[in-house]
Short mmCIF file of C-alpha atoms in Angstrom, two decimals:
data_model
loop_
_atom_site.label_atom_id
_atom_site.label_comp_id
_atom_site.label_asym_id
_atom_site.label_seq_id
_atom_site.Cartn_x
_atom_site.Cartn_y
_atom_site.Cartn_z
CA MET A 6 15.30 -8.86 1.89
CA ASN A 7 15.29 -11.38 4.68
CA THR A 8 14.50 -15.02 4.09
CA ALA A 9 11.13 -14.84 5.79
CA LEU A 10 10.05 -12.24 3.26
CA ALA A 11 11.63 -14.00 0.33
CA THR A 12 9.82 -17.26 1.01
CA SER A 13 6.40 -15.87 1.91
CA THR A 14 3.58 -16.13 -0.61
CA ALA A 15 2.38 -13.13 -2.56
CA THR A 16 -1.07 -13.15 -1.01
CA THR A 17 -3.03 -14.95 1.64
CA PRO A 18 -6.76 -15.65 1.90
CA ALA A 19 -6.96 -13.26 4.84
CA LEU A 20 -5.38 -10.48 2.80
CA ARG A 21 -7.79 -11.00 -0.06
CA ARG A 22 -10.74 -10.74 2.29
CA GLU A 23 -9.34 -7.57 3.82
CA THR A 24 -8.44 -5.91 0.52
CA PRO A 25 -10.85 -6.94 -2.26
CA PRO A 26 -9.87 -6.00 -5.81
CA LEU A 27 -10.17 -2.30 -6.54
CA ARG A 28 -13.46 -1.49 -8.23
CA HIS A 29 -14.21 1.38 -10.59
CA CYS A 30 -17.38 3.35 -9.92
CA SER A 31 -18.88 6.67 -10.95
CA LEU A 32 -17.41 9.64 -9.09
CA ALA A 33 -19.31 11.96 -6.80
CA LYS A 34 -18.16 15.53 -6.33
CA PRO A 35 -15.29 15.46 -3.80
CA SER A 36 -14.80 17.68 -0.79
CA VAL A 37 -12.02 20.24 -1.10
CA PHE A 38 -9.28 20.82 1.48
CA ARG A 39 -7.02 23.82 1.41
CA LEU A 40 -3.74 24.61 3.18
CA ASN A 41 -2.51 28.08 3.91
CA ARG A 42 1.10 27.18 3.21
CA VAL A 43 2.48 30.34 4.85
CA GLY A 44 0.04 30.42 7.73
CA PHE A 45 1.93 28.34 10.30
CA LYS A 46 1.72 30.13 13.62
CA SER A 47 4.85 29.31 15.53
CA GLY A 48 8.19 27.57 15.84
CA VAL A 49 9.22 27.78 12.20
CA GLN A 50 12.84 26.83 11.70
CA THR A 51 14.57 27.84 8.49
CA ILE A 52 17.89 27.06 6.91
CA GLY A 53 18.56 30.06 4.71
CA LYS A 54 15.19 30.68 3.06
CA SER A 55 14.06 27.05 2.93
CA LEU A 56 11.46 25.82 5.37
CA LEU A 57 12.85 22.61 6.84
CA ARG A 58 11.13 22.10 10.15
CA ILE A 59 7.72 23.21 11.35
CA SER A 60 6.38 23.15 14.89
CA ALA A 61 2.98 24.67 14.28
CA SER A 62 -0.44 24.43 15.83
CA SER A 63 -2.80 22.13 13.97
CA GLN A 64 -5.71 24.49 14.61
CA SER A 65 -5.76 26.19 11.22
CA ALA A 66 -5.29 22.94 9.29
CA SER A 67 -7.98 21.15 11.28
CA ALA A 68 -10.43 23.99 10.73
CA ALA A 69 -9.96 23.69 6.95
CA VAL A 70 -11.07 20.07 6.86
CA ASN A 71 -14.59 19.17 5.82
CA VAL A 72 -15.30 15.45 6.23
CA ALA A 73 -18.29 13.37 5.30
CA THR A 74 -20.51 12.01 8.03
CA ASN A 75 -21.04 8.25 8.20
CA ALA A 76 -24.34 8.64 6.36
CA SER A 77 -22.79 10.63 3.49
CA ILE A 78 -19.65 8.59 2.79
CA PRO A 79 -19.51 8.15 -0.99
CA SER A 80 -19.13 4.77 -2.68
CA GLU A 81 -16.32 6.00 -4.93
CA MET A 82 -13.22 8.15 -4.61
CA LYS A 83 -10.21 9.60 -6.35
CA ALA A 84 -7.03 7.59 -5.93
CA TRP A 85 -3.60 7.17 -7.46
CA VAL A 86 -3.30 3.66 -8.90
CA TYR A 87 -0.82 1.52 -10.78
CA SER A 88 -1.82 -1.67 -12.58
CA GLU A 89 1.69 -2.76 -13.54
CA TYR A 90 5.13 -2.40 -11.99
CA GLY A 91 7.47 0.22 -13.38
CA GLY A 92 8.57 3.83 -13.24
CA VAL A 93 6.63 6.92 -12.24
CA ASP A 94 4.75 6.78 -15.55
CA VAL A 95 2.69 3.76 -14.39
CA LEU A 96 0.93 5.95 -11.79
CA LYS A 97 -2.53 7.09 -12.86
CA LEU A 98 -5.02 9.35 -11.07
CA GLU A 99 -8.31 7.46 -11.21
CA ARG A 100 -11.64 9.08 -10.38
CA ASN A 101 -13.86 6.04 -9.87
CA ILE A 102 -12.17 3.76 -7.34
CA ALA A 103 -14.40 2.08 -4.74
CA VAL A 104 -14.07 3.36 -1.18
CA PRO A 105 -12.53 0.53 0.93
CA VAL A 106 -14.88 -1.72 2.88
CA VAL A 107 -14.27 -1.50 6.63
CA THR A 108 -13.86 -4.75 8.56
CA ASP A 109 -14.78 -5.14 12.24
CA ASP A 110 -11.34 -4.12 13.52
CA GLN A 111 -10.82 -1.19 11.16
CA VAL A 112 -11.73 2.45 10.86
CA LEU A 113 -12.34 4.37 7.64
CA ILE A 114 -10.20 7.49 7.42
CA LYS A 115 -10.95 10.53 5.29
CA VAL A 116 -7.37 11.15 4.18
CA VAL A 117 -6.19 14.72 4.65
CA ALA A 118 -2.46 14.19 4.05
CA ALA A 119 -0.11 11.38 3.07
CA ALA A 120 3.65 11.00 2.70
CA LEU A 121 6.02 9.05 0.49
CA ASN A 122 8.79 6.68 1.54
CA PRO A 123 11.56 4.96 -0.42
CA VAL A 124 9.69 1.67 0.09
CA ASP A 125 6.76 3.13 -1.90
CA ALA A 126 9.01 3.61 -4.91
CA LYS A 127 10.70 0.22 -4.57
CA ARG A 128 7.34 -1.50 -4.25
CA ARG A 129 6.04 0.26 -7.38
CA GLN A 130 9.19 -0.82 -9.24
CA GLY A 131 8.36 -4.45 -8.44
CA LYS A 132 11.28 -5.13 -6.12
CA PHE A 133 9.01 -6.88 -3.62
CA LYS A 134 6.48 -8.43 -6.00
CA ALA A 135 7.00 -11.93 -4.59
CA THR A 136 5.39 -10.81 -1.34
CA ASP A 137 3.25 -7.90 -2.56
CA SER A 138 -0.53 -7.75 -2.53
CA PRO A 139 -2.27 -8.15 -5.91
CA LEU A 140 -2.29 -5.43 -8.53
CA PRO A 141 -3.81 -2.92 -9.10
CA THR A 142 -2.40 -0.98 -6.16
CA VAL A 143 -3.25 2.29 -4.48
CA PRO A 144 0.18 3.12 -2.99
CA GLY A 145 0.98 4.86 0.27
CA TYR A 146 1.87 3.81 3.82
CA ASP A 147 1.71 7.10 5.75
CA VAL A 148 -1.63 8.76 6.48
CA ALA A 149 -3.10 11.54 8.59
CA GLY A 150 -6.81 12.22 8.53
CA VAL A 151 -10.18 12.03 10.24
CA VAL A 152 -12.12 8.92 11.26
CA VAL A 153 -15.48 8.82 9.46
CA LYS A 154 -16.56 5.25 10.23
CA VAL A 155 -15.62 2.60 12.81
CA GLY A 156 -15.91 -1.17 12.70
CA SER A 157 -18.01 -3.00 15.25
CA ALA A 158 -14.98 -4.23 17.25
CA VAL A 159 -13.20 -0.87 17.44
CA LYS A 160 -13.02 0.40 21.03
CA ASP A 161 -10.61 3.33 21.29
CA PHE A 162 -11.52 5.52 18.30
CA LYS A 163 -14.68 7.28 17.21
CA GLU A 164 -15.96 9.30 14.28
CA GLY A 165 -14.33 12.72 14.19
CA ASP A 166 -11.02 11.64 15.75
CA GLU A 167 -7.94 13.12 14.08
CA VAL A 168 -5.51 10.22 13.63
CA TYR A 169 -2.31 9.15 11.94
CA ALA A 170 -0.82 5.79 11.06
CA ASN A 171 1.37 3.59 8.93
CA VAL A 172 -1.49 1.72 7.24
CA SER A 173 0.31 -1.59 6.52
CA GLU A 174 1.38 -3.70 9.47
CA LYS A 175 4.07 -5.43 7.39
CA ALA A 176 5.77 -3.13 4.89
CA LEU A 177 6.72 -5.91 2.45
CA GLU A 178 4.59 -8.92 3.35
CA GLY A 179 1.18 -8.36 1.80
CA PRO A 180 1.01 -4.58 2.30
CA LYS A 181 -2.40 -3.03 1.77
CA GLN A 182 -3.69 -3.06 -1.78
CA SER A 183 -5.56 0.17 -1.04
CA GLY A 184 -3.13 2.59 0.63
CA SER A 185 -3.11 6.23 1.65
CA LEU A 186 -2.79 8.06 -1.68
CA ALA A 187 -6.55 8.25 -1.98
CA GLU A 188 -9.46 10.15 -0.52
CA TYR A 189 -10.24 7.30 1.89
CA THR A 190 -8.31 4.40 3.39
CA ALA A 191 -9.22 1.66 5.88
CA VAL A 192 -6.83 1.03 8.77
CA GLU A 193 -6.78 -1.48 11.64
CA GLU A 194 -7.31 0.04 15.07
CA LYS A 195 -4.03 -1.42 16.37
CA LEU A 196 -2.05 0.61 13.84
CA LEU A 197 -3.61 3.96 14.78
CA ALA A 198 -2.86 6.78 17.18
CA LEU A 199 -4.45 10.15 17.77
CA LYS A 200 -2.67 12.90 15.87
CA PRO A 201 -0.45 14.99 18.16
CA LYS A 202 -2.33 18.17 19.01
CA ASN A 203 0.50 20.59 18.26
CA ILE A 204 1.16 19.60 14.65
CA ASP A 205 -0.97 19.80 11.52
CA PHE A 206 -2.03 16.99 9.20
CA ALA A 207 0.80 17.57 6.73
CA GLN A 208 3.42 17.26 9.46
CA ALA A 209 1.71 14.26 11.06
CA ALA A 210 1.55 12.39 7.75
CA GLY A 211 5.33 12.50 7.50
CA LEU A 212 5.91 10.71 10.78
CA PRO A 213 4.47 7.17 11.07
CA LEU A 214 6.65 4.83 9.00
CA ALA A 215 9.83 6.85 9.54
CA ILE A 216 9.45 7.32 13.29
CA GLU A 217 8.45 3.66 13.76
CA THR A 218 11.54 2.63 11.77
CA ALA A 219 13.81 4.91 13.80
CA ASP A 220 12.38 3.67 17.09
CA GLU A 221 12.46 -0.01 16.16
CA GLY A 222 16.04 0.32 14.98
CA LEU A 223 17.08 1.81 18.31
CA VAL A 224 15.19 -0.87 20.22
CA ARG A 225 16.80 -3.65 18.19
CA THR A 226 20.29 -2.27 18.85
CA GLU A 227 19.44 -2.13 22.58
CA PHE A 228 20.20 1.57 22.58
CA SER A 229 19.92 3.19 26.01
CA ALA A 230 20.91 6.23 28.05
CA GLY A 231 24.62 6.97 28.09
CA LYS A 232 25.42 5.30 24.77
CA SER A 233 26.80 7.04 21.69
CA ILE A 234 25.42 6.82 18.17
CA LEU A 235 26.37 7.79 14.62
CA VAL A 236 23.46 8.36 12.23
CA LEU A 237 24.27 8.11 8.53
CA ASN A 238 22.01 10.34 6.39
CA GLY A 239 20.91 12.43 9.33
CA ALA A 240 18.84 14.81 7.19
CA GLY A 241 16.70 12.04 5.67
CA GLY A 242 13.24 10.96 6.75
CA VAL A 243 14.38 8.22 9.13
CA GLY A 244 17.75 9.72 10.02
CA SER A 245 16.30 13.04 11.16
CA LEU A 246 14.05 11.17 13.58
CA ALA A 247 16.74 8.73 14.71
CA ILE A 248 18.82 11.73 15.82
CA GLN A 249 15.93 13.17 17.83
CA LEU A 250 14.84 9.90 19.42
CA ALA A 251 18.38 8.93 20.38
CA LYS A 252 19.00 12.34 21.96
CA HIS A 253 15.67 13.35 23.45
CA VAL A 254 13.91 10.04 24.13
CA TYR A 255 16.68 7.47 24.78
CA GLY A 256 19.22 9.79 26.43
CA ALA A 257 22.26 9.38 24.16
CA SER A 258 25.55 10.61 25.59
CA LYS A 259 26.63 11.73 22.12
CA VAL A 260 24.93 11.89 18.74
CA ALA A 261 26.93 12.27 15.55
CA ALA A 262 25.31 12.51 12.12
CA THR A 263 26.36 12.82 8.50
CA ALA A 264 24.80 15.28 6.07
CA SER A 265 25.73 17.39 3.07
CA THR A 266 27.22 20.84 3.59
CA GLY A 267 23.92 22.69 3.35
CA LYS A 268 22.17 20.44 5.86
CA LEU A 269 24.70 20.46 8.70
CA GLU A 270 22.85 23.23 10.54
CA LEU A 271 19.64 21.19 10.36
CA VAL A 272 21.13 18.05 11.92
CA ARG A 273 22.70 20.15 14.69
CA SER A 274 19.31 21.72 15.39
CA LEU A 275 17.79 18.25 15.71
CA GLY A 276 20.26 17.24 18.42
CA ALA A 277 23.48 16.15 16.73
CA ASP A 278 26.50 17.01 18.85
CA LEU A 279 28.81 16.32 15.91
CA ALA A 280 27.73 17.11 12.34
CA ILE A 281 29.92 15.44 9.72
CA ASP A 282 30.01 16.77 6.15
CA TYR A 283 30.10 13.58 4.09
CA THR A 284 31.18 15.54 1.00
CA LYS A 285 34.43 16.45 2.77
CA GLU A 286 34.99 13.78 5.42
CA ASN A 287 35.18 10.00 5.33
CA ILE A 288 33.63 8.29 8.35
CA GLU A 289 36.33 5.63 8.18
CA ASP A 290 38.83 8.32 9.15
CA LEU A 291 37.03 9.15 12.40
CA THR A 292 39.16 8.45 15.46
CA GLU A 293 36.09 8.17 17.65
CA LYS A 294 34.12 4.93 17.87
CA PHE A 295 30.41 4.57 18.62
CA ASP A 296 28.20 2.14 20.49
CA VAL A 297 25.69 2.14 17.62
CA VAL A 298 25.71 3.18 13.97
CA PHE A 299 22.29 3.75 12.40
CA ASP A 300 22.93 3.37 8.68
CA ALA A 301 20.07 4.98 6.75
CA ILE A 302 22.03 5.40 3.51
CA GLY A 303 23.64 2.06 2.60
CA MET A 304 27.22 2.23 3.88
CA CYS A 305 27.26 -0.75 6.19
CA ASP A 306 30.73 -1.82 5.05
CA LYS A 307 32.12 1.49 6.35
CA ALA A 308 29.79 1.70 9.36
CA VAL A 309 31.14 -1.50 10.90
CA LYS A 310 34.59 0.09 11.04
CA VAL A 311 33.53 2.87 13.43
CA ILE A 312 31.78 0.87 16.15
CA LYS A 313 33.23 0.04 19.52
CA GLU A 314 33.99 -3.55 20.40
CA GLY A 315 30.60 -5.17 20.90
CA GLY A 316 28.91 -2.27 19.09
CA LYS A 317 25.99 -2.67 16.71
CA VAL A 318 25.11 -1.47 13.22
CA VAL A 319 21.56 -1.39 11.89
CA ALA A 320 21.32 -0.98 8.12
CA LEU A 321 18.13 0.05 6.36
CA THR A 322 19.36 -0.37 2.78
CA GLY A 323 22.28 -1.71 0.76
CA ALA A 324 24.46 -4.72 1.41
CA VAL A 325 24.82 -5.82 5.04
CA THR A 326 28.30 -6.42 6.45
CA PRO A 327 28.54 -8.41 9.71
CA PRO A 328 27.98 -7.61 12.51
CA GLY A 329 25.49 -5.26 10.88
CA PHE A 330 21.88 -6.38 10.51
CA ARG A 331 18.71 -5.32 8.76
CA PHE A 332 15.05 -5.42 9.72
CA VAL A 333 11.71 -4.57 8.15
CA VAL A 334 9.60 -2.25 10.27
CA THR A 335 6.34 -3.43 11.81
CA SER A 336 3.58 -0.82 12.03
CA ASN A 337 2.33 -0.41 15.59
CA GLY A 338 0.02 2.25 16.94
CA GLU A 339 1.43 1.72 20.42
CA VAL A 340 4.79 3.10 19.25
CA LEU A 341 3.10 6.26 17.99
CA LYS A 342 1.19 6.57 21.27
CA LYS A 343 4.45 6.14 23.22
CA LEU A 344 6.13 8.92 21.25
CA ASN A 345 3.19 11.34 21.10
CA PRO A 346 4.14 13.07 24.38
CA TYR A 347 7.63 13.82 23.02
CA ILE A 348 6.09 15.27 19.85
CA GLU A 349 3.53 17.32 21.77
CA SER A 350 6.23 18.69 24.09
CA GLY A 351 8.30 19.77 21.08
CA LYS A 352 11.23 17.49 21.88
CA VAL A 353 10.66 15.52 18.67
CA LYS A 354 9.69 17.48 15.57
CA PRO A 355 8.64 16.45 12.08
CA VAL A 356 10.89 17.48 9.20
CA VAL A 357 9.01 18.27 5.99
CA ASP A 358 10.94 18.75 2.78
CA PRO A 359 10.87 22.42 1.66
CA LYS A 360 9.73 21.52 -1.87
CA GLY A 361 6.43 20.31 -0.45
CA PRO A 362 3.80 19.72 0.46
CA PHE A 363 2.91 18.49 -3.04
CA PRO A 364 -0.78 18.79 -3.96
CA PHE A 365 -2.68 15.58 -4.65
CA SER A 366 -2.66 16.26 -8.40
CA ARG A 367 1.17 16.16 -8.36
CA VAL A 368 1.80 12.79 -6.72
CA ALA A 369 3.80 11.65 -9.75
CA ASP A 370 6.04 14.72 -9.37
CA ALA A 371 6.41 13.95 -5.66
CA PHE A 372 7.60 10.43 -6.51
CA SER A 373 10.05 11.78 -9.09
CA TYR A 374 11.50 14.11 -6.49
CA LEU A 375 11.68 11.38 -3.83
CA GLU A 376 13.58 9.18 -6.24
CA THR A 377 16.35 11.78 -6.70
CA ASN A 378 17.45 10.71 -3.17
CA HIS A 379 18.01 14.35 -2.25
CA ALA A 380 14.91 15.00 -0.15
CA THR A 381 15.25 16.57 3.28
CA GLY A 382 13.03 14.85 5.84
CA LYS A 383 9.76 13.65 4.35
CA VAL A 384 8.03 14.27 1.02
CA VAL A 385 4.43 15.08 1.93
CA VAL A 386 1.24 15.14 -0.17
CA TYR A 387 -1.29 17.73 1.01
CA PRO A 388 -4.10 18.63 0.61
CA ILE A 389 -5.92 15.49 -0.49
CA PRO A 390 -9.35 16.59 -1.80
#
């Protein structure tokens, strides 16, 4: 954790105003959302029999969504909550949590899908408690859903818009107390973008935090057309997107990526020119050097040995070895808007883990699976009732 995060206070007055303590209320009957999990219409890519990448129309998923009008928004909702830090067992499905209050610059989203990230697990374990928002917490950064209410200062979104976002501007500094693993969540307009038209809610939910992290990492390394890159953990949530952005958005001259034996075909399909089986090859033995190494696994000490003179290493986890560096992603709707055309053209595709989507009732199971560190792409929760 960087020093700015380590020395920041756990809460601020502004955060407390934005995220009042979670309140328990009586529960109204929820709406039900259903996903035809085999009904994707096109562009399904498989590795063996496992569905790893979907490029489907969002039409069927959108049609299945029933959202409340502004006048019928309930005062209470179902949400996953933890009141103490710890393992998966601290997560509880509560049925009487107050729907978040929308401030002037926010919209209220009826959540249709959410996704998990490693930071969700680390936050729940208390690794960032010095800078966390107050307990109890509704976890979740990634959301895709439908706008049901807009604040008075919101200009670019309206009720009925299908949107997606990383709901917390700062992942570790006072992240939202009421996140996306709930029926409703409130999100600032500046963090939002319209959901790409060619993907469904489950796919969209898996993108925001990971694609913002991949893009910010490339920007911070000053990656540009003609440069080469090595992505460590190319089949992971961030790595799978770093491959695609480097190749199809930034114009990399060569993309190499590490993955396990069974995932080499996937990383090649995403744009990797060289797929390295980390179970059989050591990156330190590579004769080729790279302009940038994007370390999404925690091997910075090895990554710095395979960069060109003047090259850069960005490390998302683990110890940082100079000249490597780490950053904490900032949520920004403008990044999602910038990348939407690449998603809608099919150049950049979401990767959803084949064990999902997990239904809302199995969020604890989804966390347990995420924490095995063997997920492919993103672990998605869908449908959220």
